Coordinates of C-alpha atoms in Angstrom, one line a residue:
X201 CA 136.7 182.3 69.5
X202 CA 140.5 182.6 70.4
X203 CA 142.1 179.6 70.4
X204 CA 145.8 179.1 72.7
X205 CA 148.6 177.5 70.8
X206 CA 150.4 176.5 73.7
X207 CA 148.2 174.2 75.2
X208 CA 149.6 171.9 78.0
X209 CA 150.0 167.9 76.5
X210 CA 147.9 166.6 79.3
X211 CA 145.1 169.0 77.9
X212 CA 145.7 168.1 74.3
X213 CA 145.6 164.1 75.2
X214 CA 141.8 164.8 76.7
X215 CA 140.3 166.9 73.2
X216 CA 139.4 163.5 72.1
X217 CA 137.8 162.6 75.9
X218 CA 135.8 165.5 75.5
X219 CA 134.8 165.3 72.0
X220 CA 133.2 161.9 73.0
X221 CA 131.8 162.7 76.5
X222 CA 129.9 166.0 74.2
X223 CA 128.9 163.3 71.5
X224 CA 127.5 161.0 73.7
X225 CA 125.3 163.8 75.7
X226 CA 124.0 165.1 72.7
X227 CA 123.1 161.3 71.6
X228 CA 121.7 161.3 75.0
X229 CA 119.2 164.6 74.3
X230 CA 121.2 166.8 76.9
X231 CA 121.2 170.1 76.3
X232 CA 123.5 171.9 78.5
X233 CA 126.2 170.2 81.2
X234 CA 127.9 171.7 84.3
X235 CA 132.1 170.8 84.3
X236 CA 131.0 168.5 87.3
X237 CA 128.9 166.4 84.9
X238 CA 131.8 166.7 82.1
X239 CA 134.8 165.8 84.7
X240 CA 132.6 162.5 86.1
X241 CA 132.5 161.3 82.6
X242 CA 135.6 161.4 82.0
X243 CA 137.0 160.8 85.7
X244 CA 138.8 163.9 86.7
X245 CA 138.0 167.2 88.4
X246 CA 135.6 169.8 87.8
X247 CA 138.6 172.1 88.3
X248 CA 140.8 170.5 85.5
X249 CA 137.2 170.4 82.6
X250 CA 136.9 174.5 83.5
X251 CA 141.1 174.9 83.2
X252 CA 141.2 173.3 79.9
X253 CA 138.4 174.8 78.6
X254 CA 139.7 178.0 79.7
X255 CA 142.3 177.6 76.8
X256 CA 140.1 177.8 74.4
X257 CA 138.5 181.2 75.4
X258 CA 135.0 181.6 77.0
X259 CA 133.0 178.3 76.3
X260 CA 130.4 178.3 78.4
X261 CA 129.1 180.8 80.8
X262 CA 129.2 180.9 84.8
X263 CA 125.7 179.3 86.2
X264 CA 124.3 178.1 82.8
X265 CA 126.9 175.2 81.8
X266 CA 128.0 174.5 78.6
X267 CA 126.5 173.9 75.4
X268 CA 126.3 170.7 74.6
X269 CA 125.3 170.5 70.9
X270 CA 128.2 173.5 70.6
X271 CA 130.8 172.0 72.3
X272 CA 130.6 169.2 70.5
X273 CA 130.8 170.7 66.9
X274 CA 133.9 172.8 68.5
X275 CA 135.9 169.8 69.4
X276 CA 134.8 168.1 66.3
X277 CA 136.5 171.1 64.6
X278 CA 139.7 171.0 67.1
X279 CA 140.3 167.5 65.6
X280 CA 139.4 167.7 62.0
X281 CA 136.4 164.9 62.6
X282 CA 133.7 166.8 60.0
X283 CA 136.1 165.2 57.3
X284 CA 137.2 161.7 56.5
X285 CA 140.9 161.7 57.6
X286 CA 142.7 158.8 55.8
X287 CA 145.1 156.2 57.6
X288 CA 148.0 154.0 56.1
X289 CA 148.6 151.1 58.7
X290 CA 152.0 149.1 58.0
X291 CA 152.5 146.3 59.9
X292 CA 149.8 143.1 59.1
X293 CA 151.1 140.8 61.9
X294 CA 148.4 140.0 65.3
X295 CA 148.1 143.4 66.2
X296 CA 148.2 145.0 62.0
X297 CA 145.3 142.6 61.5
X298 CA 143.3 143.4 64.6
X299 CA 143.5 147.1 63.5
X300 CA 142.7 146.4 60.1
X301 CA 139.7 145.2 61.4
X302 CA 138.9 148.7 64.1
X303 CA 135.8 150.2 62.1
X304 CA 137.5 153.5 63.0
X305 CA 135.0 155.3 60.6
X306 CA 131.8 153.9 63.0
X307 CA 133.4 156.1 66.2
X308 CA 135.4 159.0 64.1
X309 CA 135.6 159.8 60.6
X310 CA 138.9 157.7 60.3
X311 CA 139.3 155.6 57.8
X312 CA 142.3 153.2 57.3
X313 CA 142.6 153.2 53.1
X314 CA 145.4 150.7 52.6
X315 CA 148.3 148.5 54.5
X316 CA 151.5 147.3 54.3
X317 CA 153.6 144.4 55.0
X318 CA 157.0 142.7 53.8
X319 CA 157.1 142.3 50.4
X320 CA 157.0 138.3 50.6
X321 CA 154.1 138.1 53.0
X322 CA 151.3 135.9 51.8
X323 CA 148.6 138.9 52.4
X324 CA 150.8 141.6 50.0
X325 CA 148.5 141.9 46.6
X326 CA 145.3 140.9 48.9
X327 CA 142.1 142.7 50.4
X328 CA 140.9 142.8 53.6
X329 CA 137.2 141.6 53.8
X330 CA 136.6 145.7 54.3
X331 CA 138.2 146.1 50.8
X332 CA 141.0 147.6 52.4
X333 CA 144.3 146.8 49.8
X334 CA 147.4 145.6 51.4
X335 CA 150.8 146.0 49.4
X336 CA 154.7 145.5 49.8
X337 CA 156.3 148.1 51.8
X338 CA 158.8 148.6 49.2
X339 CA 155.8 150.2 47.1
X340 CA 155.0 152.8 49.9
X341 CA 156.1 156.0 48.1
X342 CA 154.9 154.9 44.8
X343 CA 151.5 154.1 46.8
X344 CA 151.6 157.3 48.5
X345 CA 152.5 159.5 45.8
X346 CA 149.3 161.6 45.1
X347 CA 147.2 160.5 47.7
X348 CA 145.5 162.5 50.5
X349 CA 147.0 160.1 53.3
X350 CA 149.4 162.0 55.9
X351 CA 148.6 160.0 58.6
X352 CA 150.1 156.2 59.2
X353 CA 149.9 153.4 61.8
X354 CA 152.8 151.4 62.7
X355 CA 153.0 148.4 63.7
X356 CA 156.5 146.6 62.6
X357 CA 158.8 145.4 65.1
X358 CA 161.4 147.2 66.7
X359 CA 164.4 146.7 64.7
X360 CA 162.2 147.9 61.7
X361 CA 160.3 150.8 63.1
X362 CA 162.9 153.4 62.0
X363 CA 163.2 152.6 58.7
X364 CA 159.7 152.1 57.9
X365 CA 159.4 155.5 59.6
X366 CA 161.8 157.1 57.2
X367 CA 159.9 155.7 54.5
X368 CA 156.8 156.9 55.1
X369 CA 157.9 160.2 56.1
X370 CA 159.8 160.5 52.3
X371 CA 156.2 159.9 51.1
X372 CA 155.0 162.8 53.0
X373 CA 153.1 161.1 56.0
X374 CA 153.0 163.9 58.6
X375 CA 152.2 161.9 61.6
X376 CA 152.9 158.2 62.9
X377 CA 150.8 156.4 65.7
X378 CA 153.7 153.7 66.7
X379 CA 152.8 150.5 68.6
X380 CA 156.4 149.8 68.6
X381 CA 158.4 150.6 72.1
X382 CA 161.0 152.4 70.1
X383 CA 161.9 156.2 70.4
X384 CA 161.4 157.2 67.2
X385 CA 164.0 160.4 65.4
X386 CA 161.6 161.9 63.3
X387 CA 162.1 165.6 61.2
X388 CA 160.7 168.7 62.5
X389 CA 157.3 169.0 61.5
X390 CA 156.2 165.3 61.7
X391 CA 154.5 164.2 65.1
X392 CA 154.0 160.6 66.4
X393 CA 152.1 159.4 69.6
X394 CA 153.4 156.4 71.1
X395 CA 151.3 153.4 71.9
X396 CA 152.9 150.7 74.5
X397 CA 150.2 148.0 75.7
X398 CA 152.8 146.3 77.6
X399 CA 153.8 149.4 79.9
X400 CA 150.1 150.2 80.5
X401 CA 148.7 146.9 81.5
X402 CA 152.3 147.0 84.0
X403 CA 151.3 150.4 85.5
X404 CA 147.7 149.1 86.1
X405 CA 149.4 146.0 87.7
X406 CA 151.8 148.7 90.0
X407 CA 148.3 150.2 90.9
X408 CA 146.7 146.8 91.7
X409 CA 149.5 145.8 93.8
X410 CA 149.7 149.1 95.5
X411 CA 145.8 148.7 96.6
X412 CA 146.2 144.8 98.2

């Protein structure tokens, strides 16, 4: 099965939609579903479900639907979910902790192994009540060094986010989820996805307004 490189972003952003629309069919004992039940799942058209899937080469077949039980396992191997992907979170202030307590690992086979926090924060040299470690950031490398963890969560404060993200990319992290509103300047060859609650709960209020 051919597999385009240059899929669109919007496409890339909705793997994860269809990954769990697939899951949740096949948790439900369906079989086979047409791209108008995928696209009401996920709320868009039938149009956009057959133009992603098209980048991914022939996944289902005109007048039978798709595979569900296939589909799903496809997706699950578009985003690495057969395996335990391990998370570093730094960052164990209101939103750190509430992450720290995400079971991840009950939805996706994410699994956040250890945080970080300033070096004189109470919680450094603790465990979570998961058992997850929490240490100073100044031990990040040393922490890092050796471990399977390429993937990190960051949740500092602005003025911080830059160099903690320097940090963890000298330690080899590969990809940063940021919860802080800050453009990070990252090397070729390390992605980050950018997580701002505050400008999504003001577009939803734009769109509330807009209906009155």
């Amino acid at each position: 099965m051919t597999i385009d490189k240059s899929i669109p972003k919007a496409t890339a952003k909705r793997l994860s939609l269809y990954y769990r629309t697939f899951k949740r069919f096949n948790a439900e004992e369906i079989t086979k579903a047409s791209s108008k039940q995928i696209a009401e799942a996920i709320g868009i058209d039938s149009a956009t479900v057959r133009r992603d899937f098209s980048y991914f080469g022939e996944l289902g077949r005109r007048g039978f639907g798709y595979d569900v039980k296939k589909l799903m396992n496809f997706f699950a191997d578009i985003l690495n979910d057969h395996s335990i992907t391990s998370v570093v979170l730094v960052g164990c202030g209101n939103m750190g902790r509430a992450l720290l307590h995400y079971r991840f690992h009950e939805r996706n086979k994410m699994k956040i192994v250890m945080a970080f926090d300033t070096d004189d924060n109470d919680l450094v040299n603790t465990k979570t009540e998961d058992n997850i470690p929490i240490y100073g950031i100044s031990s990040i490398k040393e922490r890092l060094k050796g471990s399977d963890c390429q993937t990190a969560i960051l949740t500092v404060p602005s003025v911080k986010a830059q160099e903690v993200a320097n940090l963890l990319v000298e330690a080899g992290i590969k990809g940063i989820l940021s919860f802080s509103p800050v453009n990070l300047s990252l090397p070729k060859g390390v992605f980050v996805q950018y997580v701002d609650l505050t400008s999504e709960l003001q577009t939803l209020l734009y769109f509330m307004n807009q209906d009155q």
